[in-house]
JSON list of C-alpha atoms and ligand atoms in Angstrom, two decimals:
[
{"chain": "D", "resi": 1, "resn": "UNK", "atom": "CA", "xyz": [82.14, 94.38, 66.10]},
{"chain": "D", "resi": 2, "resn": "UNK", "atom": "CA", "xyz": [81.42, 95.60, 62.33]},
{"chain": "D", "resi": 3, "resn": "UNK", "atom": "CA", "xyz": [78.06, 97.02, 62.90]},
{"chain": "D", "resi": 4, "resn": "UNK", "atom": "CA", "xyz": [76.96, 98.83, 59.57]},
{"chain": "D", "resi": 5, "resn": "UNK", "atom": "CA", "xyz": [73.76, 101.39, 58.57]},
{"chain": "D", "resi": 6, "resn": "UNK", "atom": "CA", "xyz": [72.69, 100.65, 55.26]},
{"chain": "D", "resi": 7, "resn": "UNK", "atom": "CA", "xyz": [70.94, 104.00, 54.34]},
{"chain": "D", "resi": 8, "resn": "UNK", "atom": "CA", "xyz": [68.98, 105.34, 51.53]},
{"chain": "D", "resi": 9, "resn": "UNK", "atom": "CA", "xyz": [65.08, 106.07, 50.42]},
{"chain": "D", "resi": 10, "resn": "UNK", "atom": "CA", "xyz": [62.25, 103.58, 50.23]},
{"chain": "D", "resi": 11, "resn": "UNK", "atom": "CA", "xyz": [63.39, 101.58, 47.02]},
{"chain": "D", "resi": 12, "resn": "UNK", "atom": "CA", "xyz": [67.15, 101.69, 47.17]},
{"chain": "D", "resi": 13, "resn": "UNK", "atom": "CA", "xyz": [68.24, 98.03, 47.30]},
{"chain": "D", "resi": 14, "resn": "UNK", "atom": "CA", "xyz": [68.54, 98.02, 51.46]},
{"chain": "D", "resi": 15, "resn": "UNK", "atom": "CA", "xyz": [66.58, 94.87, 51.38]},
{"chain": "D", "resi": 16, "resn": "UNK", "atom": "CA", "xyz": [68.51, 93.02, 48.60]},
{"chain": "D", "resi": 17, "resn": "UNK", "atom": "CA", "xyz": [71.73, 94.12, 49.78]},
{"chain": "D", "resi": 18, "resn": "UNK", "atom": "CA", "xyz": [71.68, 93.10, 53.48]},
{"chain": "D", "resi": 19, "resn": "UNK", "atom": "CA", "xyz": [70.73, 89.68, 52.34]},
{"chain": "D", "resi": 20, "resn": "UNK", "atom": "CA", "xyz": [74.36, 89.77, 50.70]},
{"chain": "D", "resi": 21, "resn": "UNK", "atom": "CA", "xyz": [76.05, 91.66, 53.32]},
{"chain": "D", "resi": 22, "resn": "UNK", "atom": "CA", "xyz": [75.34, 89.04, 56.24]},
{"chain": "D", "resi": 23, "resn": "UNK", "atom": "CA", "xyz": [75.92, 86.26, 54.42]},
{"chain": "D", "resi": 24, "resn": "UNK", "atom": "CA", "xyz": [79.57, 87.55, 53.56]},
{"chain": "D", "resi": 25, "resn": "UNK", "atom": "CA", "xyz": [80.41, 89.14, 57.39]},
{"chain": "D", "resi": 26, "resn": "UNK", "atom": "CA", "xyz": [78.26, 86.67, 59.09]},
{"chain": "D", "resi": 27, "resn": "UNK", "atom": "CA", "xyz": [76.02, 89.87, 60.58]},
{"chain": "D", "resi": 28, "resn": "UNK", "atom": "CA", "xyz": [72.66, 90.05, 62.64]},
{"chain": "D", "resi": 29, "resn": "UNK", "atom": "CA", "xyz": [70.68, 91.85, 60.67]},
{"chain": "D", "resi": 30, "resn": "UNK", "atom": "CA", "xyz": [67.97, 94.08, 61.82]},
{"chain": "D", "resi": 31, "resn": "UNK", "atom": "CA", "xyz": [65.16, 95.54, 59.87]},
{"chain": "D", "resi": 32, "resn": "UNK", "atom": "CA", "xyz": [62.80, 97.76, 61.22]},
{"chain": "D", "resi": 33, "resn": "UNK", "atom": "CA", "xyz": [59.97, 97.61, 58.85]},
{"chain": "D", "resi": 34, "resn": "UNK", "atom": "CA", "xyz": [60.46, 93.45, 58.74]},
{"chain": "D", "resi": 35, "resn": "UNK", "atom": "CA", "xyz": [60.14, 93.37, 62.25]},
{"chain": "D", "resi": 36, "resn": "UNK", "atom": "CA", "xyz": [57.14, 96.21, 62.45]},
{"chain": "D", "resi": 37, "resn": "UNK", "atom": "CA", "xyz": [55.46, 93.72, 59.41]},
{"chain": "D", "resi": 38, "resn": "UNK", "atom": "CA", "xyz": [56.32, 90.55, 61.46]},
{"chain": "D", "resi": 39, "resn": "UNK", "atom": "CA", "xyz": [54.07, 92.54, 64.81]},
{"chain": "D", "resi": 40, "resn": "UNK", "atom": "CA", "xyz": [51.70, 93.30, 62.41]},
{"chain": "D", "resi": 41, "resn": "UNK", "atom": "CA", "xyz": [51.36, 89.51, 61.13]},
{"chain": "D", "resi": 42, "resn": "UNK", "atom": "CA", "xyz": [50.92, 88.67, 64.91]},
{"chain": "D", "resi": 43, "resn": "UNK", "atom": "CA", "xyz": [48.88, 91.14, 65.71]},
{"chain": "D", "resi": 44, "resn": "UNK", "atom": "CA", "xyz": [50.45, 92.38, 68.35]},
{"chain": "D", "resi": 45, "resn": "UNK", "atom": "CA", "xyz": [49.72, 96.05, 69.90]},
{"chain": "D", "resi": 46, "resn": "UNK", "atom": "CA", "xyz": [53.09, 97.01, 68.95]},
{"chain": "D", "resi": 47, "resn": "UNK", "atom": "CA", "xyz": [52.24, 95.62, 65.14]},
{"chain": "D", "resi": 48, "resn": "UNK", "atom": "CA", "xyz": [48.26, 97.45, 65.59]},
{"chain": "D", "resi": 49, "resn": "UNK", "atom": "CA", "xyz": [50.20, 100.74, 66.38]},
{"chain": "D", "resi": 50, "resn": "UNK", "atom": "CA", "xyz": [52.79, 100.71, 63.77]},
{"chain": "D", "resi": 51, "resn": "UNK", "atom": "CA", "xyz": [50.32, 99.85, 61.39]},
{"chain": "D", "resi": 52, "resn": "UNK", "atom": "CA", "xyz": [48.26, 103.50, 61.86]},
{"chain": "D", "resi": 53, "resn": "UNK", "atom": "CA", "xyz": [51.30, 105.06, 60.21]},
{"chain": "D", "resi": 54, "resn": "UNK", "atom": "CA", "xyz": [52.67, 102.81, 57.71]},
{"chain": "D", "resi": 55, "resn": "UNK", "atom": "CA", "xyz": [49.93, 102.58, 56.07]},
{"chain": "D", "resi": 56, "resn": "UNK", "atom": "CA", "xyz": [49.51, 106.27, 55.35]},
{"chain": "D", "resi": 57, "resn": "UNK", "atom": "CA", "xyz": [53.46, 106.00, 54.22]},
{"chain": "D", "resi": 58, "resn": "UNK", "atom": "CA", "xyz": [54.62, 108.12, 57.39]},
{"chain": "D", "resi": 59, "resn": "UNK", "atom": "CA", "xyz": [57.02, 106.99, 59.92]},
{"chain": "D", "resi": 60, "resn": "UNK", "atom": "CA", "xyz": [55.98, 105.15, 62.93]},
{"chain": "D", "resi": 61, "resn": "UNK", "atom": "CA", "xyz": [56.62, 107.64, 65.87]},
{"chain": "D", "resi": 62, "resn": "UNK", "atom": "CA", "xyz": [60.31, 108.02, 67.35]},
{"chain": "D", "resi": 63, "resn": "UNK", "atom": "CA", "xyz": [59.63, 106.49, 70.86]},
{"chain": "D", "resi": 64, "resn": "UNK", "atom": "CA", "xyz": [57.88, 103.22, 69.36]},
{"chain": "D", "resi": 65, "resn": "UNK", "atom": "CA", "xyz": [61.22, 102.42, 67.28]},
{"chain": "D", "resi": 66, "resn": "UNK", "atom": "CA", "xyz": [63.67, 103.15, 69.80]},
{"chain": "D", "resi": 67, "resn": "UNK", "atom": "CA", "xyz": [61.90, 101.20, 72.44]},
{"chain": "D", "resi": 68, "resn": "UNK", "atom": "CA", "xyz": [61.46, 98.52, 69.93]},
{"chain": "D", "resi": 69, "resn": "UNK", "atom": "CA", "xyz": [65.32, 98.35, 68.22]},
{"chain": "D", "resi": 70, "resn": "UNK", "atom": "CA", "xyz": [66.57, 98.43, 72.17]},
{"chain": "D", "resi": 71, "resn": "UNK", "atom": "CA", "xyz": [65.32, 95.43, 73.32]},
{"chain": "D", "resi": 72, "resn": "UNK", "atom": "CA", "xyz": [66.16, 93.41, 70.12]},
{"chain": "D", "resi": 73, "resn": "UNK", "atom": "CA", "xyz": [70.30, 94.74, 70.02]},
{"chain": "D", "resi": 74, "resn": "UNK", "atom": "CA", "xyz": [69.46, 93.69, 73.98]},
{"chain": "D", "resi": 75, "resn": "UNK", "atom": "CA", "xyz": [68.37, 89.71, 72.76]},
{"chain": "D", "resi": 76, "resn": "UNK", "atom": "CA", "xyz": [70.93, 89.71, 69.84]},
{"chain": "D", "resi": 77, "resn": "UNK", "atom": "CA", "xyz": [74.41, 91.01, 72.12]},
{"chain": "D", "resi": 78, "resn": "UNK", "atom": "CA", "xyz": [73.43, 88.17, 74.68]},
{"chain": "D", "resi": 79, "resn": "UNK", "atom": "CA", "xyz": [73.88, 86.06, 71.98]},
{"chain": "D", "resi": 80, "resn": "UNK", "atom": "CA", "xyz": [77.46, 87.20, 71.04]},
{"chain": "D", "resi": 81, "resn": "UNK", "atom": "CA", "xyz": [76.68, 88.56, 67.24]},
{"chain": "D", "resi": 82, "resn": "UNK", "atom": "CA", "xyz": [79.83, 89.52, 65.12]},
{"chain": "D", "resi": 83, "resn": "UNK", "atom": "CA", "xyz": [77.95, 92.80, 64.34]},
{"chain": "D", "resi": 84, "resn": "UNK", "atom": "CA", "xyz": [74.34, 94.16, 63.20]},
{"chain": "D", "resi": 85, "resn": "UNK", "atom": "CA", "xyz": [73.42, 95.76, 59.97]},
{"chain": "D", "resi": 86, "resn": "UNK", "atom": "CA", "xyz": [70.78, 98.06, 60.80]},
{"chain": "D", "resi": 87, "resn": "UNK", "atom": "CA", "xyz": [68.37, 98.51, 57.52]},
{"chain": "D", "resi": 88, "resn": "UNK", "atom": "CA", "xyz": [65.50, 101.48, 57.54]},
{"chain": "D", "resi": 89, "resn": "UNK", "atom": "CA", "xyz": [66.87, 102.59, 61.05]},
{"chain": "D", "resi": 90, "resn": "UNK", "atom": "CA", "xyz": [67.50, 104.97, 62.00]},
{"chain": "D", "resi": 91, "resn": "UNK", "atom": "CA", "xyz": [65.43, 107.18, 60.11]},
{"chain": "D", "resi": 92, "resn": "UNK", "atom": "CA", "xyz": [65.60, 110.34, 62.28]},
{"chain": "D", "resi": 93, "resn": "UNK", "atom": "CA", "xyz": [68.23, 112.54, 64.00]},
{"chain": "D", "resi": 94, "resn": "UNK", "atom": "CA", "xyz": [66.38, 111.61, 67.24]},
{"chain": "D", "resi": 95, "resn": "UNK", "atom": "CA", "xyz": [66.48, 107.83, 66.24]},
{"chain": "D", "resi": 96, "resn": "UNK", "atom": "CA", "xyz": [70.19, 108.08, 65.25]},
{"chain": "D", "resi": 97, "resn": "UNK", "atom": "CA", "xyz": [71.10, 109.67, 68.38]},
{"chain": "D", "resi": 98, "resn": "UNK", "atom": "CA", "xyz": [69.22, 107.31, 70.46]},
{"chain": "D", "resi": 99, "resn": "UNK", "atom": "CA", "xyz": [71.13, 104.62, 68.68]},
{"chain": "D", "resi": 100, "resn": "UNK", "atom": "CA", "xyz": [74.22, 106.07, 69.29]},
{"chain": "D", "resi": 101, "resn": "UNK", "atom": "CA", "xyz": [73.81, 106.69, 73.00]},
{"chain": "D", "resi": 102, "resn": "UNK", "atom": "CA", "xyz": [72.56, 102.68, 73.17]},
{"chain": "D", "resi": 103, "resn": "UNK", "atom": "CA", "xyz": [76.12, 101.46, 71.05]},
{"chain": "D", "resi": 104, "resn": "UNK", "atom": "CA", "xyz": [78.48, 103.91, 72.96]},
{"chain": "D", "resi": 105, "resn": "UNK", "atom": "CA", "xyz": [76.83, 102.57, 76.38]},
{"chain": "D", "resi": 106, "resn": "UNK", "atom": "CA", "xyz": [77.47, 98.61, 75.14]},
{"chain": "D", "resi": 107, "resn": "UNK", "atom": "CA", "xyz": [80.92, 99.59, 73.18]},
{"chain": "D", "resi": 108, "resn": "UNK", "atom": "CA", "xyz": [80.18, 98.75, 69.92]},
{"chain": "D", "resi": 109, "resn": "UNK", "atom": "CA", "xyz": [79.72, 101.94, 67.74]},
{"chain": "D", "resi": 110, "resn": "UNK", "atom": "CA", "xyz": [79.01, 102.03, 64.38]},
{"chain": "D", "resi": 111, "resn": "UNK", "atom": "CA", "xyz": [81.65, 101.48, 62.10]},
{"chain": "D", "resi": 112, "resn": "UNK", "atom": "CA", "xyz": [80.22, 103.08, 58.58]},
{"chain": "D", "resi": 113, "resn": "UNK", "atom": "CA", "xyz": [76.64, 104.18, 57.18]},
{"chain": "D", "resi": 114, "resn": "UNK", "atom": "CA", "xyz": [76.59, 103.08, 53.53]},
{"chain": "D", "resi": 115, "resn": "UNK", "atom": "CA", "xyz": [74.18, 105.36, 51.88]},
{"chain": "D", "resi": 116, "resn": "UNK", "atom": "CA", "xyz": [72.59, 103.82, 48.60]},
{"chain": "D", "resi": 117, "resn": "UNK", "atom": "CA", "xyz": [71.78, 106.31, 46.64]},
{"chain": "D", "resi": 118, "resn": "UNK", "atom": "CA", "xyz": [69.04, 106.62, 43.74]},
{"chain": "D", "resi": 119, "resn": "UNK", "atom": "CA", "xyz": [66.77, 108.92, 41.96]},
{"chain": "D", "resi": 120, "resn": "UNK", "atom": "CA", "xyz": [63.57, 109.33, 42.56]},
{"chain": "D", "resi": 121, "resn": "UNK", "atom": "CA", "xyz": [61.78, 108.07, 39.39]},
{"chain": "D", "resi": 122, "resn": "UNK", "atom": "CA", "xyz": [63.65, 105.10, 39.85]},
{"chain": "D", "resi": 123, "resn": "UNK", "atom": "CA", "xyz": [62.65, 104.51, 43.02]},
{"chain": "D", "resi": 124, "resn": "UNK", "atom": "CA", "xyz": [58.97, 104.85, 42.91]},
{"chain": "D", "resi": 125, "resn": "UNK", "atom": "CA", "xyz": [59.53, 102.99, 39.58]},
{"chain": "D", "resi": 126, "resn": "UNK", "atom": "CA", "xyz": [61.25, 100.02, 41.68]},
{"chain": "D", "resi": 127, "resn": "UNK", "atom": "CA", "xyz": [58.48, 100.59, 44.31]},
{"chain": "D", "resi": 128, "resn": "UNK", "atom": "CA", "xyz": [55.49, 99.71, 41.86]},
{"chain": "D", "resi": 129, "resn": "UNK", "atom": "CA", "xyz": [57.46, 96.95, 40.38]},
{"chain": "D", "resi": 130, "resn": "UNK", "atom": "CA", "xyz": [58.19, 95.20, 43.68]},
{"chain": "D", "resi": 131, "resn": "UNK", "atom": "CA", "xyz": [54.43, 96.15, 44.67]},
{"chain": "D", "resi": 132, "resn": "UNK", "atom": "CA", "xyz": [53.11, 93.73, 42.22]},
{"chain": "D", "resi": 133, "resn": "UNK", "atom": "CA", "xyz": [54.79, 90.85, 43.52]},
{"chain": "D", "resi": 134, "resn": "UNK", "atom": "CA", "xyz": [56.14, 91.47, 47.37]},
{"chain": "D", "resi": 135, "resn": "UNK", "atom": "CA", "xyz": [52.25, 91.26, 48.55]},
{"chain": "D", "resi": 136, "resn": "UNK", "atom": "CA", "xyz": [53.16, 94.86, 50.63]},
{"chain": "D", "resi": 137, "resn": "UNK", "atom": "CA", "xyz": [50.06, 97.40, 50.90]},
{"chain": "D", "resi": 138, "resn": "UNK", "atom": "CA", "xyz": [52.29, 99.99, 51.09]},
{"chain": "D", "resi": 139, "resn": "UNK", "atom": "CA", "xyz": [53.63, 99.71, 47.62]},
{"chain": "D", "resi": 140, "resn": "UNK", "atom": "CA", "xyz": [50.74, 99.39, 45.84]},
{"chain": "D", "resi": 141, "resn": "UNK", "atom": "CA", "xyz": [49.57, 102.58, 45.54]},
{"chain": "D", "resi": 142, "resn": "UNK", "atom": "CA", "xyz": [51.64, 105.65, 43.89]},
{"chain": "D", "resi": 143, "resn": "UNK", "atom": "CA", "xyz": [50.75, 108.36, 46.33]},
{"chain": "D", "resi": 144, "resn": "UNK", "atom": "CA", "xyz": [51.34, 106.24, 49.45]},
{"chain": "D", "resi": 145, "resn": "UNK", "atom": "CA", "xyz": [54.90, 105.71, 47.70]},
{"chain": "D", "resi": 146, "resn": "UNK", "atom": "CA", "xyz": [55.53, 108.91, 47.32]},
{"chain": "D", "resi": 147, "resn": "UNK", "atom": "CA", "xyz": [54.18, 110.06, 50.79]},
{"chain": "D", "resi": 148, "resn": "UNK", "atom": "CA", "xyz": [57.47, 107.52, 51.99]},
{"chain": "D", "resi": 149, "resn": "UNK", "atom": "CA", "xyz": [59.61, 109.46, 49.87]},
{"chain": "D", "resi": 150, "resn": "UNK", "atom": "CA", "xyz": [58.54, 112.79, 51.38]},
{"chain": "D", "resi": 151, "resn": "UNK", "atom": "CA", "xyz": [58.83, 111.54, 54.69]},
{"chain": "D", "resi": 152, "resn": "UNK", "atom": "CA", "xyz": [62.10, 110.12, 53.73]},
{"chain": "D", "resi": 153, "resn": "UNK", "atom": "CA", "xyz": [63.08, 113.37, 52.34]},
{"chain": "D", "resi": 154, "resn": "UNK", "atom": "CA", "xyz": [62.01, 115.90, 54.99]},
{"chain": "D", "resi": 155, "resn": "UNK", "atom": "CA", "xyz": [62.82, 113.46, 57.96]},
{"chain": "D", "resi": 156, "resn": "UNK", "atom": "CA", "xyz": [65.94, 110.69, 57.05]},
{"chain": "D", "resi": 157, "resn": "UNK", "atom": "CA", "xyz": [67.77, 112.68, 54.78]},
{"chain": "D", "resi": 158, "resn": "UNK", "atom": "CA", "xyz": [68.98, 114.66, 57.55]},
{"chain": "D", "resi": 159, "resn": "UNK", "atom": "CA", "xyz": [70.32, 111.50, 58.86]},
{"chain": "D", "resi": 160, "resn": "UNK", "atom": "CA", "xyz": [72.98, 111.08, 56.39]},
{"chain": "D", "resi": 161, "resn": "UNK", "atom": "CA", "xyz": [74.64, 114.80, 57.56]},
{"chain": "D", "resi": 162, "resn": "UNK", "atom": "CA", "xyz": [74.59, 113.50, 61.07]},
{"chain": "D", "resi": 163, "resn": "UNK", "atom": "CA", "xyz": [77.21, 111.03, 60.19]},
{"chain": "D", "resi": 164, "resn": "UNK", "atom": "CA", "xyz": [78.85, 112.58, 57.50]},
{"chain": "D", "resi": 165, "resn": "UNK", "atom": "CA", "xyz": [79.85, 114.76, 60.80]},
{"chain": "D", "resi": 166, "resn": "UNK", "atom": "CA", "xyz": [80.88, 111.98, 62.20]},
{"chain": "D", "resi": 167, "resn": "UNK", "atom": "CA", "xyz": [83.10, 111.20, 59.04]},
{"chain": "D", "resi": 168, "resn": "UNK", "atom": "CA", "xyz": [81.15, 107.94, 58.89]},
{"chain": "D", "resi": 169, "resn": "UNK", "atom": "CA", "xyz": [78.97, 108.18, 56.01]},
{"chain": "D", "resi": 170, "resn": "UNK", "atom": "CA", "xyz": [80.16, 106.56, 51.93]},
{"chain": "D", "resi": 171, "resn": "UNK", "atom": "CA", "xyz": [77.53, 107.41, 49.48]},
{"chain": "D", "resi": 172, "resn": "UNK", "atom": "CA", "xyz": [76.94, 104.42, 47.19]},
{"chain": "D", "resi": 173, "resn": "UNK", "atom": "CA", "xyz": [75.73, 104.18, 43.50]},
{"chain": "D", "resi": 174, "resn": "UNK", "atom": "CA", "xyz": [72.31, 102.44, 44.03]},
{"chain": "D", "resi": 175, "resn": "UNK", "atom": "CA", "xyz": [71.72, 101.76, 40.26]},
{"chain": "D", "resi": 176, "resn": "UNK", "atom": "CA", "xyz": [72.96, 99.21, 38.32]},
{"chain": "D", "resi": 177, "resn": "UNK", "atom": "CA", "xyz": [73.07, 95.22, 38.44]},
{"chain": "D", "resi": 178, "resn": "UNK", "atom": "CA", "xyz": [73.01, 94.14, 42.30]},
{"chain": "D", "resi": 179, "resn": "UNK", "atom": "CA", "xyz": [75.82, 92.71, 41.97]},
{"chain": "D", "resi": 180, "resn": "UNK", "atom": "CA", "xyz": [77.83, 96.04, 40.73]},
{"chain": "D", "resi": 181, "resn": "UNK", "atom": "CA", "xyz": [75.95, 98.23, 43.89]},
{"chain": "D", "resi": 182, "resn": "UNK", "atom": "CA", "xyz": [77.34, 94.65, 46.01]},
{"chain": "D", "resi": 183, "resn": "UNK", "atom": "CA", "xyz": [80.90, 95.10, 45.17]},
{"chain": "D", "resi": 184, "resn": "UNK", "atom": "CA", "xyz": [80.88, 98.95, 45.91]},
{"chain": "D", "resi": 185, "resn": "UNK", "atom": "CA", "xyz": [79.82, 98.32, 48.84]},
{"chain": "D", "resi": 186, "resn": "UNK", "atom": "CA", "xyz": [82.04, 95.60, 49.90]},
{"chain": "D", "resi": 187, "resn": "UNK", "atom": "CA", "xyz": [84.85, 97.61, 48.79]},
{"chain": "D", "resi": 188, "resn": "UNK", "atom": "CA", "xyz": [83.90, 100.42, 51.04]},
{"chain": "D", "resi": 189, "resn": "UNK", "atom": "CA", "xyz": [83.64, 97.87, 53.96]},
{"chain": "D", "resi": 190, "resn": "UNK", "atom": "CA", "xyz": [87.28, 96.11, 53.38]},
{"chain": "D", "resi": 191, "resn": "UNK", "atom": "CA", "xyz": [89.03, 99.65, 52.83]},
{"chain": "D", "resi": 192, "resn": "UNK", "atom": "CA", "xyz": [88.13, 100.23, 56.74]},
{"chain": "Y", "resi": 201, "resn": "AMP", "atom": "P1", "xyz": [60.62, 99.65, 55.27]},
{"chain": "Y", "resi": 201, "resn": "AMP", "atom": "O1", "xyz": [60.34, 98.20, 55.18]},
{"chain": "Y", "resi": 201, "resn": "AMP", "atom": "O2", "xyz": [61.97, 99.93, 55.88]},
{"chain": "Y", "resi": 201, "resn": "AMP", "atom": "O3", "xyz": [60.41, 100.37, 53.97]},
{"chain": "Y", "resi": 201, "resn": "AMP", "atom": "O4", "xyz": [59.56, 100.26, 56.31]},
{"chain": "Y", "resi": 201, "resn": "AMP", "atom": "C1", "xyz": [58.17, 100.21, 56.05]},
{"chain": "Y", "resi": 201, "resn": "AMP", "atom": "C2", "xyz": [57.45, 101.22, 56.94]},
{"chain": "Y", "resi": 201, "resn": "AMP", "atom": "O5", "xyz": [57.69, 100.88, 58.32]},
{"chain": "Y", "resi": 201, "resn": "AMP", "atom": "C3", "xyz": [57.92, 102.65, 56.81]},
{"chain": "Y", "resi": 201, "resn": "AMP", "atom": "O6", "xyz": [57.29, 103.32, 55.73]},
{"chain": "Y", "resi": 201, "resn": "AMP", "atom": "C4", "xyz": [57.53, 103.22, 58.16]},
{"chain": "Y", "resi": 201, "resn": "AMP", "atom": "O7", "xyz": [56.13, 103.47, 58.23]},
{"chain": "Y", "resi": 201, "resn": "AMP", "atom": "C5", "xyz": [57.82, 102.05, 59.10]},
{"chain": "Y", "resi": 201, "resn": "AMP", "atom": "N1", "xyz": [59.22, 102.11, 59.61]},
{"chain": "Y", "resi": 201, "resn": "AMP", "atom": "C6", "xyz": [60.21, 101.21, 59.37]},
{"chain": "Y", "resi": 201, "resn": "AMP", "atom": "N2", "xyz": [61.35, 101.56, 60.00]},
{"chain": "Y", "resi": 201, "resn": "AMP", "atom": "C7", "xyz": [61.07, 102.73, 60.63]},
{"chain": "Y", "resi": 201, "resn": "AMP", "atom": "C8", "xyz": [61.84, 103.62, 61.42]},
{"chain": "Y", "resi": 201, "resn": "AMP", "atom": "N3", "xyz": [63.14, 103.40, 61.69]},
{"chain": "Y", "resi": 201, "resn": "AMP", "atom": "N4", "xyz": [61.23, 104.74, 61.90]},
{"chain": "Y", "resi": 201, "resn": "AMP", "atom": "C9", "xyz": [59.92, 104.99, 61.65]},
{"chain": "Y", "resi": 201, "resn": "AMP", "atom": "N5", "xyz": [59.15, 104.20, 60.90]},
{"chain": "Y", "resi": 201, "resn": "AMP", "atom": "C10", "xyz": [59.71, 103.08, 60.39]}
]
């Protein structure tokens, strides 16, 4: 199975890259802040709950993801994927080694973290910009931005060492034309 971590801060192209990535590999992709908006567009107590956080820009707490990301990789092996691309997740050294217990269990570890990589007035740049159109709350307003970058920074960041450790991790140019930050990341997916 090619199951791939797109990784990088709020505003680095995860998005608009895994809609090119599973087209090309034919991969289940999951998103943790699509699915956490999709809960909230339900209302569901799981949405209610993640909700709280997001919209203060923090990170919805470990326990809530895991539980949450389980039960889908559960619903999406039955159906015999060719391999996930897991986008905003994990986003903690707890959440990362919860994921890696739940692969190594089913067999199917992951094969490389792509980590798009960006600076930060770009990104909060990118953030307002997609704010203005994307209808999401939490890019609308600068300081809840950059409270997601902090929280990105004190928290995910770290997440990026834990598989460098694991010699899994290729840091990735994030700027440039999509399709440029596409091909350098396709290339670093066919040279495994
Ligand atoms: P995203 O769409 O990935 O930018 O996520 C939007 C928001 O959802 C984040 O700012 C967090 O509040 C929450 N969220 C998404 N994924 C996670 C995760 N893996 N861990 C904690 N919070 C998350």
């Amino acid at each position: 199975m090619l199951n791939i971590i797109l990784f990088g801060p709020p505003g680095s192209g995860k998005g608009t890259q895994s809609e090119g990535l599973i087209k090309k590999y034919a991969l289940q992709h999951l998103s943790t802040g699509d699915i956490f908006r999709s809960e909230i567009a339900n209302q569901t107590a799981l949405g209610l709950e993640a909700k709280k956080f997001m919209d203060k820009g923090l990170l919805v707490p470990d326990e809530v993801v895991i539980g949450m990301i389980g039960s889908k990789i559960d619903a999406c092996v039955e159906q015999e994927v060719k391999g996930f691309i897991f986008d905003g997740f994990p986003r903690t050294i707890p959440q990362a080694e919860a994921l890696d217990k739940l692969m190594a269990f089913k067999n199917i570890p992951i094969k490389i973290v792509l980590s798009l990589e960006v600076s930060e007035e770009e990104l909060v740049k990118r953030l307002l910009g997609r704010g203005a159109t994307s209808g999401r709350a939490d890019d609308q307003n600068e300081e809840i931005i950059r409270q997601r970058v902090v929280e990105y920074r004190s928290k995910t960041e770290p997440v990026a060492g834990f598989y460098d450790k694991q010699h899994k991790l290729t840091r990735v140019k994030g700027e440039g034309s999509v399709d440029e930050i596409f091909a350098s990341l396709c290339h670093a997916i066919d040279s495994l």
